[in-house]
């Protein structure tokens, strides 16, 4: 399921193979057993992958897999919307999460020492290294990708904090216990402040579901089949679908050339959506000719422009 949502989890396959290898080694299993286990895992993944796609999407994902692959790994063919090179790993995220980063470094150091005698200690360490190797080099990197590095960091951090706490308590190292207490207090204060600021920011953000432009769009809903919006989330709140080939338009599709301004305009010409919702930023769009010929501006505010197809704008005005 995860791979059908995003291809990113594929990086965990080497980690799964490592877990199987460590288990076979600890149980002193033969090489034949190791190979058989890996084959069974691979076969199970492939069968479940195909079965889920057939049951839920009737094979649609696999039929359009080329589009997904091209958008992720295709060579850049267009720079109309910038390039992936402009979106590298944000190393400042490690400083912003200094509490986790510091504990993770400590845990990684302890795990590296233990891995020589206990191969299981290499699993979280390998996961951490794999995450930074992939996401440190891969472009584009988006802020929500941080979760892929945060998970192994949390594992390493937990190991580090627990090991130090056990050592300090057993050896009666009160100075170390006091230092850990101060670290914990500072970390909790930092986390609490960040949660408060983030919650406040969410509360103060635009509440799209209650925006006036959506109320206006819903007035046309009985008369329209499609809505094209520069921000796809508006289609969800308006409960009007986007044209199928335009429902998901990440920058990767434009960079790879799978989607172009010309094709975008052609798709809109083909579907003639009843409503087109754009940001009111003063910029022209690739389908400007279509807007001027077949659409009327029915609503605008400082942030939005809503256009209705001439066929339904006349009906609404009656």
GROMACS .gro file of C-alpha atoms in nm:
model
  318
    1UNK     CA    1   0.000   0.000   0.000
    2UNK     CA    2   0.277   0.242   0.093
    3UNK     CA    3   0.458   0.186  -0.237
    4UNK     CA    4   0.137   0.259  -0.427
    5UNK     CA    5   0.112   0.593  -0.250
    6UNK     CA    6   0.478   0.692  -0.282
    7UNK     CA    7   0.783   0.512  -0.421
    8UNK     CA    8   0.998   0.637  -0.134
    9UNK     CA    9   0.943   0.332   0.094
   10UNK     CA   10   1.134   0.122  -0.159
   11UNK     CA   11   1.452   0.229   0.022
   12UNK     CA   12   1.344   0.009   0.315
   13UNK     CA   13   1.384  -0.311   0.109
   14UNK     CA   14   1.761  -0.336   0.177
   15UNK     CA   15   1.684  -0.291   0.546
   16UNK     CA   16   1.432  -0.576   0.534
   17UNK     CA   17   1.695  -0.795   0.367
   18UNK     CA   18   1.942  -0.702   0.642
   19UNK     CA   19   1.693  -0.805   0.911
   20UNK     CA   20   1.649  -1.145   0.746
   21UNK     CA   21   2.026  -1.190   0.712
   22UNK     CA   22   2.090  -1.101   1.077
   23UNK     CA   23   1.821  -1.341   1.193
   24UNK     CA   24   1.957  -1.625   0.980
   25UNK     CA   25   2.309  -1.557   1.104
   26UNK     CA   26   2.203  -1.551   1.470
   27UNK     CA   27   2.014  -1.879   1.425
   28UNK     CA   28   2.308  -2.025   1.228
   29UNK     CA   29   2.090  -2.102   0.927
   30UNK     CA   30   2.238  -2.211   0.595
   31UNK     CA   31   2.292  -1.990   0.291
   32UNK     CA   32   2.015  -2.184   0.118
   33UNK     CA   33   1.771  -2.086   0.394
   34UNK     CA   34   1.876  -1.721   0.363
   35UNK     CA   35   1.820  -1.718  -0.013
   36UNK     CA   36   1.485  -1.893   0.026
   37UNK     CA   37   1.375  -1.638   0.287
   38UNK     CA   38   1.469  -1.349   0.058
   39UNK     CA   39   1.284  -1.508  -0.235
   40UNK     CA   40   0.972  -1.563  -0.024
   41UNK     CA   41   0.984  -1.201   0.094
   42UNK     CA   42   1.023  -1.070  -0.262
   43UNK     CA   43   0.744  -1.294  -0.395
   44UNK     CA   44   0.512  -1.194  -0.112
   45UNK     CA   45   0.573  -0.826  -0.180
   46UNK     CA   46   0.511  -0.860  -0.554
   47UNK     CA   47   0.194  -1.070  -0.513
   48UNK     CA   48   0.045  -0.843  -0.246
   49UNK     CA   49   0.141  -0.535  -0.449
   50UNK     CA   50  -0.042  -0.661  -0.758
   51UNK     CA   51  -0.336  -0.797  -0.558
   52UNK     CA   52  -0.396  -0.469  -0.374
   53UNK     CA   53  -0.383  -0.272  -0.699
   54UNK     CA   54  -0.626  -0.511  -0.870
   55UNK     CA   55  -0.870  -0.517  -0.578
   56UNK     CA   56  -0.872  -0.145  -0.503
   57UNK     CA   57  -0.786   0.027  -0.830
   58UNK     CA   58  -0.858  -0.251  -1.083
   59UNK     CA   59  -0.498  -0.237  -1.203
   60UNK     CA   60  -0.499   0.138  -1.273
   61UNK     CA   61  -0.179   0.206  -1.080
   62UNK     CA   62   0.023  -0.058  -1.265
   63UNK     CA   63  -0.121   0.053  -1.599
   64UNK     CA   64   0.003   0.406  -1.533
   65UNK     CA   65   0.321   0.304  -1.350
   66UNK     CA   66   0.532   0.452  -1.628
   67UNK     CA   67   0.403   0.798  -1.538
   68UNK     CA   68   0.505   0.751  -1.175
   69UNK     CA   69   0.847   0.616  -1.269
   70UNK     CA   70   0.913   0.895  -1.518
   71UNK     CA   71   0.813   1.169  -1.274
   72UNK     CA   72   1.047   1.027  -1.008
   73UNK     CA   73   1.348   0.912  -1.209
   74UNK     CA   74   1.310   1.064  -1.554
   75UNK     CA   75   1.571   1.303  -1.690
   76UNK     CA   76   1.474   1.669  -1.655
   77UNK     CA   77   1.337   1.793  -1.987
   78UNK     CA   78   1.172   2.120  -1.887
   79UNK     CA   79   1.279   2.410  -1.669
   80UNK     CA   80   0.963   2.620  -1.699
   81UNK     CA   81   0.895   2.553  -1.331
   82UNK     CA   82   1.253   2.544  -1.204
   83UNK     CA   83   1.431   2.215  -1.143
   84UNK     CA   84   1.482   1.947  -0.880
   85UNK     CA   85   1.831   2.085  -0.813
   86UNK     CA   86   1.670   2.380  -0.636
   87UNK     CA   87   1.521   2.151  -0.370
   88UNK     CA   88   1.801   1.984  -0.176
   89UNK     CA   89   1.804   1.842   0.176
   90UNK     CA   90   1.747   2.112   0.438
   91UNK     CA   91   2.030   2.046   0.681
   92UNK     CA   92   1.902   2.324   0.908
   93UNK     CA   93   1.620   2.084   1.004
   94UNK     CA   94   1.875   1.897   1.216
   95UNK     CA   95   1.954   2.216   1.406
   96UNK     CA   96   1.586   2.299   1.452
   97UNK     CA   97   1.544   1.953   1.605
   98UNK     CA   98   1.865   1.972   1.808
   99UNK     CA   99   1.714   1.770   2.092
  100UNK     CA  100   1.661   1.469   1.867
  101UNK     CA  101   1.983   1.523   1.672
  102UNK     CA  102   2.204   1.531   1.982
  103UNK     CA  103   2.050   1.217   2.130
  104UNK     CA  104   2.063   1.039   1.792
  105UNK     CA  105   2.436   1.112   1.755
  106UNK     CA  106   2.497   0.967   2.101
  107UNK     CA  107   2.289   0.659   2.021
  108UNK     CA  108   2.458   0.606   1.685
  109UNK     CA  109   2.801   0.614   1.851
  110UNK     CA  110   2.694   0.355   2.110
  111UNK     CA  111   2.534   0.134   1.846
  112UNK     CA  112   2.850   0.146   1.633
  113UNK     CA  113   3.047   0.009   1.928
  114UNK     CA  114   2.792  -0.265   1.999
  115UNK     CA  115   2.749  -0.369   1.635
  116UNK     CA  116   3.081  -0.554   1.635
  117UNK     CA  117   2.953  -0.803   1.891
  118UNK     CA  118   2.578  -0.780   1.826
  119UNK     CA  119   2.467  -0.758   1.465
  120UNK     CA  120   2.116  -0.653   1.568
  121UNK     CA  121   2.264  -0.320   1.676
  122UNK     CA  122   2.354  -0.260   1.312
  123UNK     CA  123   1.988  -0.248   1.206
  124UNK     CA  124   1.894   0.099   1.340
  125UNK     CA  125   2.241   0.225   1.249
  126UNK     CA  126   2.204   0.100   0.892
  127UNK     CA  127   1.858   0.251   0.866
  128UNK     CA  128   1.993   0.587   0.981
  129UNK     CA  129   2.284   0.577   0.738
  130UNK     CA  130   2.060   0.465   0.451
  131UNK     CA  131   1.812   0.746   0.519
  132UNK     CA  132   2.080   1.016   0.516
  133UNK     CA  133   2.253   0.865   0.214
  134UNK     CA  134   1.933   0.861   0.009
  135UNK     CA  135   1.768   1.183   0.124
  136UNK     CA  136   2.090   1.376   0.163
  137UNK     CA  137   2.167   1.321  -0.205
  138UNK     CA  138   1.823   1.283  -0.362
  139UNK     CA  139   1.661   1.584  -0.523
  140UNK     CA  140   1.398   1.709  -0.496
  141UNK     CA  141   1.369   1.695  -0.118
  142UNK     CA  142   1.046   1.822   0.039
  143UNK     CA  143   1.002   1.916   0.408
  144UNK     CA  144   0.772   1.621   0.477
  145UNK     CA  145   1.054   1.385   0.373
  146UNK     CA  146   1.210   1.466   0.710
  147UNK     CA  147   0.995   1.194   0.866
  148UNK     CA  148   1.201   0.932   0.680
  149UNK     CA  149   1.514   1.044   0.865
  150UNK     CA  150   1.333   1.123   1.190
  151UNK     CA  151   1.220   0.762   1.246
  152UNK     CA  152   1.569   0.602   1.256
  153UNK     CA  153   1.696   0.906   1.445
  154UNK     CA  154   1.431   0.848   1.712
  155UNK     CA  155   1.535   0.484   1.739
  156UNK     CA  156   1.902   0.576   1.779
  157UNK     CA  157   1.813   0.856   2.022
  158UNK     CA  158   1.610   0.617   2.239
  159UNK     CA  159   1.902   0.373   2.252
  160UNK     CA  160   2.144   0.650   2.346
  161UNK     CA  161   1.931   0.801   2.622
  162UNK     CA  162   1.840   0.466   2.777
  163UNK     CA  163   2.197   0.338   2.772
  164UNK     CA  164   2.335   0.653   2.932
  165UNK     CA  165   2.060   0.658   3.194
  166UNK     CA  166   2.120   0.293   3.287
  167UNK     CA  167   2.495   0.346   3.303
  168UNK     CA  168   2.467   0.663   3.511
  169UNK     CA  169   2.222   0.504   3.756
  170UNK     CA  170   2.417   0.179   3.797
  171UNK     CA  171   2.747   0.364   3.847
  172UNK     CA  172   2.590   0.634   4.066
  173UNK     CA  173   2.714   0.904   3.831
  174UNK     CA  174   2.499   1.181   3.973
  175UNK     CA  175   2.662   1.450   3.760
  176UNK     CA  176   2.556   1.258   3.449
  177UNK     CA  177   2.203   1.217   3.585
  178UNK     CA  178   2.181   1.590   3.654
  179UNK     CA  179   2.309   1.664   3.302
  180UNK     CA  180   2.045   1.432   3.155
  181UNK     CA  181   1.778   1.600   3.365
  182UNK     CA  182   1.881   1.944   3.237
  183UNK     CA  183   1.888   1.814   2.880
  184UNK     CA  184   1.542   1.665   2.924
  185UNK     CA  185   1.402   1.986   3.074
  186UNK     CA  186   1.544   2.199   2.790
  187UNK     CA  187   1.421   1.951   2.528
  188UNK     CA  188   1.070   1.941   2.675
  189UNK     CA  189   1.055   2.321   2.691
  190UNK     CA  190   1.174   2.345   2.329
  191UNK     CA  191   0.926   2.082   2.208
  192UNK     CA  192   0.640   2.243   2.401
  193UNK     CA  193   0.716   2.585   2.255
  194UNK     CA  194   0.731   2.446   1.901
  195UNK     CA  195   0.402   2.259   1.942
  196UNK     CA  196   0.236   2.574   2.078
  197UNK     CA  197   0.363   2.789   1.790
  198UNK     CA  198   0.264   2.530   1.529
  199UNK     CA  199  -0.086   2.488   1.673
  200UNK     CA  200  -0.129   2.865   1.684
  201UNK     CA  201  -0.009   2.890   1.324
  202UNK     CA  202  -0.259   2.627   1.211
  203UNK     CA  203  -0.543   2.806   1.389
  204UNK     CA  204  -0.448   3.135   1.225
  205UNK     CA  205  -0.409   2.986   0.876
  206UNK     CA  206  -0.674   3.025   0.608
  207UNK     CA  207  -0.973   2.797   0.668
  208UNK     CA  208  -1.031   2.686   0.311
  209UNK     CA  209  -1.353   2.497   0.380
  210UNK     CA  210  -1.519   2.822   0.492
  211UNK     CA  211  -1.374   3.055   0.227
  212UNK     CA  212  -1.612   3.271   0.025
  213UNK     CA  213  -1.474   3.151  -0.307
  214UNK     CA  214  -1.582   2.796  -0.222
  215UNK     CA  215  -1.932   2.914  -0.138
  216UNK     CA  216  -1.946   3.077  -0.479
  217UNK     CA  217  -1.811   2.763  -0.649
  218UNK     CA  218  -2.075   2.547  -0.479
  219UNK     CA  219  -2.342   2.771  -0.631
  220UNK     CA  220  -2.237   2.639  -0.972
  221UNK     CA  221  -2.196   2.276  -0.862
  222UNK     CA  222  -2.529   2.147  -1.003
  223UNK     CA  223  -2.427   2.276  -1.346
  224UNK     CA  224  -2.067   2.161  -1.370
  225UNK     CA  225  -1.892   1.826  -1.400
  226UNK     CA  226  -1.530   1.935  -1.364
  227UNK     CA  227  -1.337   2.195  -1.167
  228UNK     CA  228  -0.979   2.289  -1.242
  229UNK     CA  229  -0.798   2.459  -0.953
  230UNK     CA  230  -0.436   2.568  -0.929
  231UNK     CA  231  -0.449   2.427  -0.574
  232UNK     CA  232  -0.602   2.080  -0.592
  233UNK     CA  233  -0.731   2.094  -0.233
  234UNK     CA  234  -1.009   2.328  -0.348
  235UNK     CA  235  -1.153   2.046  -0.558
  236UNK     CA  236  -1.187   1.837  -0.242
  237UNK     CA  237  -1.368   2.105  -0.044
  238UNK     CA  238  -1.590   2.204  -0.336
  239UNK     CA  239  -1.675   1.836  -0.393
  240UNK     CA  240  -1.625   1.880  -0.767
  241UNK     CA  241  -1.367   1.650  -0.934
  242UNK     CA  242  -1.067   1.769  -1.131
  243UNK     CA  243  -1.013   1.643  -1.487
  244UNK     CA  244  -0.845   1.300  -1.440
  245UNK     CA  245  -0.510   1.380  -1.603
  246UNK     CA  246  -0.487   1.708  -1.411
  247UNK     CA  247  -0.591   1.584  -1.068
  248UNK     CA  248  -0.231   1.550  -0.948
  249UNK     CA  249   0.020   1.798  -1.088
  250UNK     CA  250   0.342   1.785  -0.886
  251UNK     CA  251   0.641   1.976  -1.016
  252UNK     CA  252   0.805   1.642  -1.099
  253UNK     CA  253   0.559   1.589  -1.385
  254UNK     CA  254   0.660   1.922  -1.541
  255UNK     CA  255   1.033   1.868  -1.484
  256UNK     CA  256   1.025   1.525  -1.649
  257UNK     CA  257   0.828   1.659  -1.946
  258UNK     CA  258   0.541   1.420  -1.877
  259UNK     CA  259   0.327   1.732  -1.834
  260UNK     CA  260   0.385   2.058  -2.021
  261UNK     CA  261   0.211   2.392  -2.047
  262UNK     CA  262   0.091   2.293  -2.394
  263UNK     CA  263  -0.056   1.966  -2.269
  264UNK     CA  264  -0.217   2.143  -1.972
  265UNK     CA  265  -0.390   2.384  -2.208
  266UNK     CA  266  -0.491   2.097  -2.438
  267UNK     CA  267  -0.643   1.898  -2.150
  268UNK     CA  268  -0.849   2.198  -2.042
  269UNK     CA  269  -0.961   2.250  -2.401
  270UNK     CA  270  -1.067   1.885  -2.408
  271UNK     CA  271  -1.258   1.874  -2.079
  272UNK     CA  272  -1.391   2.232  -2.077
  273UNK     CA  273  -1.431   2.235  -1.694
  274UNK     CA  274  -1.730   2.430  -1.573
  275UNK     CA  275  -1.517   2.619  -1.320
  276UNK     CA  276  -1.155   2.730  -1.313
  277UNK     CA  277  -1.017   2.856  -0.982
  278UNK     CA  278  -0.683   3.037  -0.988
  279UNK     CA  279  -0.468   3.234  -0.748
  280UNK     CA  280  -0.515   3.608  -0.785
  281UNK     CA  281  -0.145   3.679  -0.831
  282UNK     CA  282  -0.163   3.872  -1.157
  283UNK     CA  283   0.024   3.607  -1.356
  284UNK     CA  284  -0.095   3.483  -1.693
  285UNK     CA  285  -0.157   3.113  -1.738
  286UNK     CA  286  -0.079   2.874  -2.028
  287UNK     CA  287  -0.449   2.854  -2.110
  288UNK     CA  288  -0.506   3.231  -2.111
  289UNK     CA  289  -0.661   3.218  -2.458
  290UNK     CA  290  -0.917   2.963  -2.340
  291UNK     CA  291  -1.004   3.179  -2.038
  292UNK     CA  292  -1.057   3.487  -2.249
  293UNK     CA  293  -1.264   3.307  -2.515
  294UNK     CA  294  -1.491   3.074  -2.316
  295UNK     CA  295  -1.495   3.185  -1.951
  296UNK     CA  296  -1.630   3.471  -1.744
  297UNK     CA  297  -1.486   3.600  -1.417
  298UNK     CA  298  -1.764   3.543  -1.163
  299UNK     CA  299  -1.577   3.605  -0.837
  300UNK     CA  300  -1.250   3.752  -0.720
  301UNK     CA  301  -1.089   3.858  -0.395
  302UNK     CA  302  -0.728   3.936  -0.295
  303UNK     CA  303  -0.636   3.568  -0.311
  304UNK     CA  304  -0.863   3.406  -0.571
  305UNK     CA  305  -1.008   3.433  -0.920
  306UNK     CA  306  -1.304   3.211  -1.007
  307UNK     CA  307  -1.402   3.168  -1.371
  308UNK     CA  308  -1.719   2.996  -1.494
  309UNK     CA  309  -1.766   2.855  -1.841
  310UNK     CA  310  -1.989   3.079  -2.048
  311UNK     CA  311  -2.249   2.802  -2.080
  312UNK     CA  312  -2.309   2.778  -1.705
  313UNK     CA  313  -2.249   3.141  -1.616
  314UNK     CA  314  -2.550   3.230  -1.831
  315UNK     CA  315  -2.762   2.965  -1.656
  316UNK     CA  316  -2.661   3.093  -1.313
  317UNK     CA  317  -2.750   3.450  -1.406
  318UNK     CA  318  -3.107   3.357  -1.507
   0.00000   0.00000   0.00000
